[in-house]
């Protein structure tokens, strides 16, 4: 029975992909995990491996065609089975896609993707040595950036000793050595971004190569020199300077006569995403309107003998402003990703914020009374975070919509309450996730918070520990702020900002109805929520239950 090969999902927010190149043709023998075709999505270009060994049967989707994830694109026949139908060039494209070019025609999208992937191809296995490769730090991760080498050529390396640091779309991590020996060669220098499974260094295998590491391979073809006397750049030079984008984005731009150089990219390293090009189009940028505008600037009566308006005078070039004094430093990979994620979230979710004032006096007194004995008894400090987390879990149980997420035109009601805890690092921000918090008691939550925070600062988190969150807590109150308006961590529906804890004068009413002024410990909490699925009433009820749980604390802290 044939194995169906589908368009994979290359990330939580990816819903479609474009087949840029078939690496095999019907009838070819295919090994398991052998690259089968190349795809380009709104965020990544990648080679897709075969899920099974056999013979490539029918190609159902032609090169250049964009299809939804999980669409069957081809079949793999068992060895010995008859070859299936011919290439997809003969098959009609789906009605909702543009006419696909013939399978043996190199489209611009295919050429661009091929050149990028070719430049990042893994190096051959080193003779007698152990290759160190760029690891895959999660299912949707296809590349990583080497941010720092922790060893130099000639250094002795122990097995499992950290050898270099990487930064990916989702995590920063130290990568341990797979073997003990001497670092004999560094193939990829710091700052280079390469595909997963690319050989980046070699342990053992001969004399150390002390030469400086080779520069990162370019992702575009070499630009030939201009012909003598030319005043115009070559086509190759223009192609090399164009903004980063996917074939899907370039197709949309071509169909709408948009110059991508005029579109701001919000993706990693300035990559233009599908949302960027659509937002540009919705903004009303119409290149076709330019000629009319130019004609309107010509004074009345200024026409040529043929009746054609004469060209307007070229305006003087504005004087370039002198740069501000100071240092211009490129964004780190993590900072670039954070910037992209924040812009994406604000563009995706209509943010609404509500602020509640909570009387924490009862909890402050309990903590002061128990913190010394608690740490001695349990080996962990008693902070306010587990109190807040337990109150959030209580409120999320009562109001599951706040723990939900939008998936297309539907709402996902998550079964588990996976709490993300924002951790400030010297080099950025990361949100490790504590899974299934509804099954943990107070002490379990307290230990988990300390554990993930320490490992986040030590770059020891696993990829699955920073994904899968359903609700996030961010505590900026430790820096003294009263309250903030945090940005939602996509694709979640809400985030809770924790403000500073301060003593304030409050008006209290006693049992006889008399008002008195008392000094209380007050803290403000801000719920930022996605108004597409969480109404103001839902947010108010959630925060009321959250507030009541803290002000009337009765839970055993262990």
Coordinates of C-alpha atoms in Angstrom, one line a residue:
X1 CA 0.0 0.0 0.0
X2 CA 1.5 3.4 -1.0
X3 CA 2.6 5.9 1.6
X4 CA 1.1 9.3 1.3
X5 CA 3.5 12.3 1.7
X6 CA 1.8 15.5 2.9
X7 CA 2.7 19.2 3.1
X8 CA 4.2 19.5 6.6
X9 CA 3.4 22.2 9.1
X10 CA 6.6 24.1 9.7
X11 CA 5.5 26.0 12.8
X12 CA 2.4 26.7 14.8
X13 CA 1.2 29.7 12.7
X14 CA 2.0 28.2 9.3
X15 CA -1.1 27.0 7.3
X16 CA 0.3 26.6 3.8
X17 CA 3.5 26.0 1.9
X18 CA 4.8 26.3 -1.7
X19 CA 6.6 23.4 -3.5
X20 CA 9.6 25.1 -5.1
X21 CA 11.4 22.1 -6.4
X22 CA 11.0 18.3 -6.8
X23 CA 14.3 16.6 -6.0
X24 CA 13.0 13.2 -7.4
X25 CA 10.9 12.3 -10.3
X26 CA 8.3 9.5 -10.6
X27 CA 10.0 6.1 -10.7
X28 CA 13.1 7.2 -8.8
X29 CA 14.2 5.1 -5.8
X30 CA 13.9 7.0 -2.6
X31 CA 15.5 6.1 0.8
X32 CA 13.9 6.9 4.1
X33 CA 14.8 10.5 5.3
X34 CA 16.3 11.3 1.8
X35 CA 15.4 14.8 0.7
X36 CA 12.3 14.5 -1.6
X37 CA 11.3 18.1 -2.4
X38 CA 11.9 21.7 -1.4
X39 CA 9.3 24.0 0.1
X40 CA 9.0 27.6 1.0
X41 CA 6.6 28.9 3.6
X42 CA 6.0 32.4 4.9
X43 CA 8.8 31.9 7.4
X44 CA 11.2 29.3 6.2
X45 CA 12.7 27.4 3.2
X46 CA 13.5 23.8 3.7
X47 CA 14.1 20.3 2.2
X48 CA 11.5 17.8 3.2
X49 CA 12.7 14.2 3.7
X50 CA 10.9 11.1 2.6
X51 CA 8.9 9.4 5.4
X52 CA 9.5 5.9 3.9
X53 CA 11.8 4.0 1.5
X54 CA 10.5 2.9 -1.9
X55 CA 9.8 4.3 -5.3
X56 CA 8.3 7.8 -5.9
X57 CA 4.9 7.1 -7.4
X58 CA 2.5 9.9 -8.3
X59 CA 3.4 13.6 -7.9
X60 CA 0.1 15.3 -7.1
X61 CA 1.3 18.9 -6.7
X62 CA 3.4 20.7 -9.3
X63 CA 6.4 23.0 -8.6
X64 CA 5.3 26.5 -7.8
X65 CA 2.0 25.5 -6.4
X66 CA 0.9 26.7 -2.9
X67 CA -1.2 24.2 -0.9
X68 CA -2.6 23.9 2.6
X69 CA -0.7 21.9 5.3
X70 CA -1.6 18.1 5.4
X71 CA -2.4 18.2 1.6
X72 CA -1.2 15.0 0.0
X73 CA 1.6 16.0 -2.5
X74 CA 2.9 12.6 -3.7
X75 CA 3.0 8.9 -2.9
X76 CA 5.8 6.5 -2.1
X77 CA 5.3 3.0 -3.5
X78 CA 6.8 0.0 -1.8
X79 CA 9.9 -1.4 -3.6
X80 CA 8.8 -3.5 -6.5
X81 CA 5.5 -1.8 -7.1
X82 CA 4.6 -0.4 -10.4
X83 CA 5.5 3.3 -10.9
X84 CA 2.5 5.6 -10.7
X85 CA 1.3 8.3 -12.9
X86 CA 3.6 10.8 -14.6
X87 CA 4.9 14.1 -13.3
X88 CA 2.6 16.7 -11.9
X89 CA 3.3 19.0 -14.8
X90 CA 0.6 17.2 -16.7
X91 CA -1.8 17.3 -13.7
X92 CA -4.2 20.3 -13.5
X93 CA -3.6 22.7 -10.6
X94 CA -6.3 23.3 -8.1
X95 CA -8.8 26.0 -9.0
X96 CA -7.7 28.3 -6.1
X97 CA -4.0 28.4 -7.2
X98 CA -2.3 30.0 -10.1
X99 CA -1.5 27.9 -13.1
X100 CA 1.7 25.9 -12.3
X101 CA 4.7 25.8 -14.6
X102 CA 6.0 22.6 -16.0
X103 CA 7.8 20.4 -13.6
X104 CA 11.1 20.7 -15.5
X105 CA 10.9 24.5 -15.7
X106 CA 13.0 26.4 -13.2
X107 CA 10.7 29.0 -11.7
X108 CA 12.2 32.1 -10.0
X109 CA 11.0 30.8 -6.7
X110 CA 12.6 27.4 -7.2
X111 CA 15.9 29.0 -8.3
X112 CA 15.9 31.3 -5.2
X113 CA 15.1 28.5 -2.7
X114 CA 17.6 26.1 -4.4
X115 CA 20.4 28.6 -4.1
X116 CA 19.7 29.2 -0.4
X117 CA 19.5 25.5 0.4
X118 CA 22.6 24.7 -1.7
X119 CA 24.7 27.2 0.2
X120 CA 23.8 25.6 3.5
X121 CA 24.2 22.0 2.5
X122 CA 25.9 19.9 5.2
X123 CA 29.7 19.2 4.8
X124 CA 30.9 15.7 4.1
X125 CA 31.7 13.4 7.0
X126 CA 35.3 13.9 8.2
X127 CA 37.7 11.0 8.0
X128 CA 38.5 9.5 11.3
X129 CA 36.8 12.3 13.3
X130 CA 33.5 12.9 14.9
X131 CA 31.3 15.5 13.1
X132 CA 29.4 18.0 15.2
X133 CA 26.2 19.1 13.5
X134 CA 23.7 21.9 14.0
X135 CA 21.0 20.2 16.1
X136 CA 17.3 20.4 15.5
X137 CA 15.9 22.3 18.6
X138 CA 12.2 21.5 18.0
X139 CA 10.0 20.1 15.2
X140 CA 9.5 23.5 13.4
X141 CA 13.1 24.6 13.7
X142 CA 15.1 24.3 10.4
X143 CA 18.1 26.5 11.1
X144 CA 20.2 27.9 13.9
X145 CA 22.8 30.7 14.5
X146 CA 26.1 30.0 16.1
X147 CA 26.4 32.9 18.6
X148 CA 29.6 31.9 20.4
X149 CA 32.3 29.2 20.3
X150 CA 33.1 28.1 23.8
X151 CA 36.2 26.2 22.6
X152 CA 38.9 27.0 20.0
X153 CA 40.8 24.8 17.6
X154 CA 43.3 22.6 19.5
X155 CA 41.4 22.6 22.8
X156 CA 40.6 19.4 24.6
X157 CA 36.9 18.7 24.9
X158 CA 35.2 16.2 27.2
X159 CA 32.0 14.4 26.2
X160 CA 28.9 16.4 27.0
X161 CA 31.0 19.5 27.7
X162 CA 29.4 22.7 26.2
X163 CA 31.2 23.5 23.0
X164 CA 29.2 26.3 21.4
X165 CA 26.1 28.4 21.9
X166 CA 23.3 28.7 19.4
X167 CA 20.2 30.9 18.9
X168 CA 17.2 29.6 17.0
X169 CA 13.7 31.0 16.4
X170 CA 12.6 29.6 19.8
X171 CA 15.5 29.1 22.1
X172 CA 19.1 30.0 23.1
X173 CA 21.1 27.0 24.2
X174 CA 24.6 25.6 24.9
X175 CA 25.3 22.5 22.7
X176 CA 27.4 19.7 24.4
X177 CA 30.1 17.8 22.6
X178 CA 29.0 14.3 21.4
X179 CA 32.4 12.9 22.0
X180 CA 35.7 13.4 23.9
X181 CA 38.8 14.5 22.1
X182 CA 40.5 17.5 20.5
X183 CA 38.6 20.2 18.6
X184 CA 40.5 19.9 15.2
X185 CA 38.3 22.1 13.0
X186 CA 35.7 24.8 13.2
X187 CA 33.8 24.9 9.9
X188 CA 31.2 27.6 10.7
X189 CA 32.2 31.0 12.3
X190 CA 30.3 32.9 15.0
X191 CA 27.3 34.8 13.7
X192 CA 26.6 32.4 10.9
X193 CA 23.1 30.9 10.4
X194 CA 23.0 27.3 8.9
X195 CA 20.5 24.6 8.3
X196 CA 20.0 21.8 10.8
X197 CA 22.4 18.8 10.4
X198 CA 25.1 21.0 8.9
X199 CA 28.5 20.0 10.1
X200 CA 29.9 22.9 12.1
X201 CA 33.0 21.4 13.7
X202 CA 35.1 18.2 14.0
X203 CA 36.4 16.4 17.0
X204 CA 39.6 14.4 16.4
X205 CA 40.4 13.0 13.0
X206 CA 43.9 14.3 12.4
X207 CA 46.0 17.5 13.0
X208 CA 44.1 20.5 14.2
X209 CA 43.3 23.0 11.5
X210 CA 44.3 26.3 13.2
X211 CA 43.4 28.5 10.2
X212 CA 40.6 31.0 10.8
X213 CA 37.1 29.5 10.1
X214 CA 35.7 30.0 6.7
X215 CA 33.2 32.8 6.2
X216 CA 29.6 31.8 6.0
X217 CA 28.6 30.7 2.5
X218 CA 26.6 33.3 0.5
X219 CA 23.0 32.6 -0.3
X220 CA 23.1 34.1 -3.7
X221 CA 25.1 33.5 -6.9
X222 CA 28.2 35.5 -7.5
X223 CA 27.6 38.9 -9.2
X224 CA 29.5 39.3 -12.5
X225 CA 31.3 42.6 -13.1
X226 CA 29.5 45.2 -15.1
X227 CA 30.5 45.7 -18.7
X228 CA 32.9 48.6 -19.4
X229 CA 31.1 51.8 -19.7
X230 CA 27.8 50.5 -18.2
X231 CA 25.8 52.9 -16.1
X232 CA 23.1 50.4 -14.9
X233 CA 23.4 47.5 -12.4
X234 CA 23.2 44.0 -13.7
X235 CA 20.2 41.8 -13.1
X236 CA 22.2 39.6 -10.8
X237 CA 23.2 42.6 -8.6
X238 CA 19.6 43.6 -8.3
X239 CA 18.6 40.0 -7.3
X240 CA 21.3 39.8 -4.7
X241 CA 20.1 43.0 -3.0
X242 CA 16.4 42.3 -2.9
X243 CA 14.8 41.8 0.5
X244 CA 14.4 38.4 2.1
X245 CA 11.0 36.9 1.3
X246 CA 9.2 33.6 0.4
X247 CA 8.0 32.6 -3.0
X248 CA 4.4 33.2 -1.8
X249 CA 5.3 36.8 -0.8
X250 CA 7.0 37.4 -4.2
X251 CA 4.0 36.0 -6.0
X252 CA 1.6 38.3 -4.2
X253 CA 3.9 41.2 -4.9
X254 CA 4.2 40.4 -8.6
X255 CA 0.4 39.9 -9.0
X256 CA -0.2 43.3 -7.4
X257 CA 2.7 45.2 -9.0
X258 CA 4.4 45.9 -5.7
X259 CA 8.1 46.6 -5.3
X260 CA 9.3 44.6 -2.3
X261 CA 12.0 47.2 -1.6
X262 CA 9.1 49.5 -0.5
X263 CA 7.7 46.9 2.0
X264 CA 9.0 46.8 5.6
X265 CA 9.8 43.3 6.8
X266 CA 8.9 42.3 10.4
X267 CA 10.3 38.7 10.2
X268 CA 13.7 37.5 11.4
X269 CA 16.6 39.6 9.8
X270 CA 14.0 41.8 8.1
X271 CA 12.3 39.0 6.2
X272 CA 9.1 40.1 4.5
X273 CA 6.2 37.9 5.7
X274 CA 2.8 37.3 4.2
X275 CA 1.2 39.6 6.8
X276 CA 3.7 42.3 5.8
X277 CA 2.8 42.3 2.1
X278 CA -0.9 42.0 2.8
X279 CA -0.7 44.9 5.3
X280 CA 1.1 46.9 2.7
X281 CA -1.6 46.3 0.1
X282 CA -4.4 47.1 2.6
X283 CA -2.6 50.3 3.4
X284 CA -3.4 51.5 -0.1
X285 CA 0.1 51.7 -1.6
X286 CA -0.7 51.8 -5.3
X287 CA 2.4 52.0 -7.5
X288 CA 0.2 52.5 -10.6
X289 CA -0.9 55.9 -9.3
X290 CA 2.6 57.3 -9.6
X291 CA 2.4 58.4 -13.3
X292 CA -0.8 60.3 -12.7
X293 CA 0.8 62.1 -9.8
X294 CA 3.8 63.0 -11.9
X295 CA 1.6 64.4 -14.7
X296 CA -0.4 66.5 -12.2
X297 CA 2.8 68.4 -11.2
X298 CA 3.3 69.8 -14.8
X299 CA 2.1 73.4 -15.1
X300 CA -0.9 74.0 -17.3
X301 CA 0.0 74.7 -21.0
X302 CA 3.4 73.0 -20.8
X303 CA 3.0 70.5 -23.6
X304 CA 5.1 69.1 -26.4
X305 CA 4.2 69.7 -30.0
X306 CA 2.6 66.3 -30.0
X307 CA 0.4 67.2 -27.1
X308 CA 2.3 65.2 -24.6
X309 CA 3.1 66.9 -21.3
X310 CA 6.8 67.8 -20.9
X311 CA 8.6 66.1 -18.0
X312 CA 8.6 67.9 -14.7
X313 CA 11.8 69.3 -13.4
X314 CA 13.8 66.9 -11.2
X315 CA 13.4 68.0 -7.5
X316 CA 16.6 68.7 -5.6
X317 CA 17.8 65.9 -3.5
X318 CA 17.2 66.5 0.2
X319 CA 20.3 67.1 2.3
X320 CA 21.2 63.9 4.2
X321 CA 20.8 64.4 7.9
X322 CA 24.0 63.8 9.9
X323 CA 23.9 60.7 12.0
X324 CA 23.2 61.0 15.7
X325 CA 26.4 60.5 17.9
X326 CA 26.6 57.1 19.5
X327 CA 27.2 53.5 18.7
X328 CA 25.1 51.5 16.2
X329 CA 25.0 47.9 17.2
X330 CA 23.1 45.2 15.2
X331 CA 20.3 43.4 17.0
X332 CA 21.2 40.0 18.4
X333 CA 19.3 37.0 17.0
X334 CA 17.1 36.8 20.2
X335 CA 16.3 40.5 20.2
X336 CA 15.4 40.4 16.5
X337 CA 13.0 37.5 17.2
X338 CA 11.5 39.2 20.2
X339 CA 10.9 42.3 18.1
X340 CA 9.2 40.2 15.4
X341 CA 7.0 38.4 17.9
X342 CA 5.8 41.5 19.7
X343 CA 4.8 43.2 16.4
X344 CA 3.1 40.0 15.2
X345 CA 1.1 39.8 18.5
X346 CA 0.0 43.4 18.4
X347 CA -1.1 43.0 14.8
X348 CA -2.9 39.7 15.5
X349 CA -4.8 40.3 18.7
X350 CA -7.0 43.3 19.6
X351 CA -5.4 43.9 23.0
X352 CA -7.6 45.0 25.9
X353 CA -6.2 45.5 29.5
X354 CA -8.0 45.6 32.8
X355 CA -6.3 46.5 36.1
X356 CA -7.3 45.1 39.5
X357 CA -6.0 46.2 43.0
X358 CA -5.5 43.3 45.4
X359 CA -5.1 43.5 49.1
X360 CA -2.1 41.2 49.7
X361 CA -1.9 41.9 53.5
X362 CA -3.0 38.4 54.5
X363 CA -0.4 36.7 52.3
X364 CA 2.4 39.1 53.3
X365 CA 1.8 38.3 57.0
X366 CA 1.7 34.5 56.2
X367 CA 5.0 34.7 54.2
X368 CA 6.8 36.7 56.8
X369 CA 5.8 34.2 59.5
X370 CA 6.6 31.1 57.5
X371 CA 9.5 31.9 55.0
X372 CA 12.4 30.9 57.3
X373 CA 10.9 27.6 58.3
X374 CA 9.6 27.0 54.8
X375 CA 13.0 27.2 53.2
X376 CA 14.6 25.1 55.9
X377 CA 11.8 22.5 55.5
X378 CA 11.6 22.3 51.7
X379 CA 14.9 23.6 50.4
X380 CA 13.3 26.4 48.3
X381 CA 12.6 30.1 49.1
X382 CA 9.0 31.2 49.7
X383 CA 8.3 33.9 47.2
X384 CA 5.1 35.6 46.1
X385 CA 5.1 33.9 42.7
X386 CA 3.6 30.5 43.7
X387 CA 0.7 32.4 45.5
X388 CA -0.1 34.3 42.4
X389 CA 0.3 31.2 40.2
X390 CA -2.1 29.2 42.3
X391 CA -4.6 32.0 42.2
X392 CA -4.3 32.1 38.4
X393 CA -4.8 28.4 38.1
X394 CA -8.0 28.6 40.3
X395 CA -9.4 31.4 38.1
X396 CA -8.5 29.6 34.9
X397 CA -10.3 26.5 36.0
X398 CA -13.5 28.6 36.5
X399 CA -13.1 30.5 33.3
X400 CA -11.5 28.2 30.6
X401 CA -12.0 30.7 27.8
X402 CA -9.1 32.7 29.3
X403 CA -7.0 29.6 28.9
X404 CA -8.1 29.1 25.3
X405 CA -6.7 30.1 21.9
X406 CA -8.0 30.8 18.4
X407 CA -7.4 28.2 15.7
X408 CA -8.7 29.5 12.4
X409 CA -12.4 30.2 12.9
X410 CA -12.6 28.0 16.0
X411 CA -11.7 28.2 19.7
X412 CA -9.4 25.7 21.3
X413 CA -10.4 25.0 24.9
X414 CA -7.1 23.6 26.3
X415 CA -7.4 20.6 28.6
X416 CA -4.3 21.5 30.6
X417 CA -3.2 24.7 32.3
X418 CA 0.4 25.3 31.1
X419 CA 1.7 28.4 32.8
X420 CA 4.5 30.4 31.1
X421 CA 6.8 32.4 33.5
X422 CA 8.5 35.3 31.8
X423 CA 12.2 35.4 32.8
X424 CA 14.4 38.5 32.2
X425 CA 17.9 37.6 31.0
X426 CA 20.9 39.9 30.5
X427 CA 20.6 39.3 26.8
X428 CA 16.8 39.3 26.3
X429 CA 13.6 37.6 27.5
X430 CA 12.5 34.0 27.6
X431 CA 9.2 32.3 28.7
X432 CA 9.7 28.8 30.1
X433 CA 6.5 26.8 30.5
X434 CA 5.4 24.7 33.5
X435 CA 3.2 22.0 32.1
X436 CA 0.0 20.7 33.7
X437 CA 0.1 23.0 36.6
X438 CA -3.5 22.0 37.6
X439 CA -2.0 18.7 38.9
X440 CA 0.7 20.4 41.1
X441 CA 0.3 21.5 44.7
X442 CA 1.7 24.8 46.1
X443 CA 5.1 23.3 46.9
X444 CA 5.3 21.7 43.4
X445 CA 4.6 25.0 41.8
X446 CA 7.2 26.8 44.0
X447 CA 9.9 24.3 43.1
X448 CA 9.0 24.4 39.4
X449 CA 9.2 28.2 39.2
X450 CA 12.7 28.3 40.8
X451 CA 13.9 25.4 38.6
X452 CA 12.9 26.8 35.2
X453 CA 14.1 30.3 36.1
X454 CA 17.6 29.0 37.1
X455 CA 17.9 26.8 34.0
X456 CA 16.7 29.7 31.7
X457 CA 19.5 31.9 33.0
X458 CA 22.0 29.0 32.6
X459 CA 20.8 28.2 29.0
X460 CA 19.8 24.7 30.1
X461 CA 16.2 24.6 28.9
X462 CA 15.0 21.9 26.5
X463 CA 13.1 23.1 23.4
X464 CA 9.8 21.6 24.6
X465 CA 10.1 23.6 27.9
X466 CA 9.5 26.9 26.1
X467 CA 6.5 25.9 24.0
X468 CA 3.0 24.7 24.6
X469 CA 2.0 27.5 27.1
X470 CA -1.7 28.3 27.5
X471 CA -1.4 31.4 29.8
X472 CA 1.6 33.6 30.8
X473 CA 2.7 35.5 34.0
X474 CA 5.1 38.4 33.7
X475 CA 6.4 40.1 36.9
X476 CA 7.7 43.5 36.2
X477 CA 6.8 44.7 39.7
X478 CA 10.1 43.6 41.0
X479 CA 11.6 46.6 39.2
X480 CA 9.2 49.0 41.0
X481 CA 6.5 49.6 38.5
X482 CA 2.9 50.0 39.7
X483 CA 1.4 48.1 36.8
X484 CA 2.0 47.5 33.1
X485 CA 0.1 46.6 29.9
X486 CA 1.9 43.4 28.7
X487 CA 1.7 42.0 25.2
X488 CA 0.0 38.6 24.7
X489 CA 2.3 35.6 24.1
X490 CA 0.8 34.2 20.8
X491 CA -1.3 32.1 20.3
X492 CA -2.5 32.4 23.9
X493 CA -5.7 34.4 24.8
X494 CA -4.3 36.3 27.8
X495 CA -1.4 37.4 29.9
X496 CA -1.2 38.5 33.5
X497 CA 1.1 41.4 34.5
X498 CA 2.2 41.5 38.1
X499 CA 2.8 45.0 39.6
X500 CA 4.8 46.2 42.5
X501 CA 3.8 45.4 46.1
X502 CA 3.6 48.5 48.3
X503 CA 2.0 49.7 51.6
X504 CA -0.9 52.1 51.0
X505 CA -3.6 53.8 53.1
X506 CA -6.9 52.1 52.5
X507 CA -10.4 52.8 53.7
X508 CA -11.9 49.8 55.5
X509 CA -15.3 49.2 56.8
X510 CA -15.7 47.3 60.1
X511 CA -18.6 45.0 61.0
X512 CA -20.6 47.9 62.4
X513 CA -20.4 49.9 59.2
X514 CA -17.8 52.3 60.4
X515 CA -15.1 53.5 58.0
X516 CA -11.4 53.5 59.2
X517 CA -8.1 54.2 57.5
X518 CA -5.6 51.4 57.7
X519 CA -2.2 50.6 56.2
X520 CA -2.4 47.6 53.8
X521 CA -0.1 45.8 51.5
X522 CA -1.5 46.5 48.0
X523 CA -0.5 45.0 44.6
X524 CA -1.9 45.7 41.2
X525 CA -2.5 43.1 38.6
X526 CA -3.2 43.7 34.8
X527 CA -4.9 41.2 32.6
X528 CA -4.2 41.7 28.9
X529 CA -6.6 39.7 26.8
X530 CA -7.5 39.0 23.2
X531 CA -10.9 40.7 22.7
X532 CA -11.7 38.3 19.8
X533 CA -12.5 35.5 22.2
X534 CA -12.4 37.1 25.7
X535 CA -15.1 39.6 26.4
X536 CA -14.8 42.3 29.1
X537 CA -17.3 40.5 31.3
X538 CA -15.2 37.3 31.1
X539 CA -12.1 39.2 32.0
X540 CA -13.8 40.9 34.9
X541 CA -15.1 37.6 36.3
X542 CA -11.7 36.0 36.0
X543 CA -10.0 38.9 37.8
X544 CA -12.6 39.0 40.5
X545 CA -12.1 35.3 41.3
X546 CA -8.3 35.8 41.1
X547 CA -8.5 38.7 43.6
X548 CA -10.8 36.8 46.0
X549 CA -8.5 33.8 46.1
X550 CA -5.6 35.9 47.1
X551 CA -7.4 38.2 49.6
X552 CA -9.0 35.2 51.3
X553 CA -6.1 32.8 51.1
X554 CA -6.7 29.5 52.9
X555 CA -4.6 27.0 51.0
X556 CA -1.9 24.9 52.7
X557 CA 1.5 26.0 51.4
X558 CA 3.3 22.7 52.4

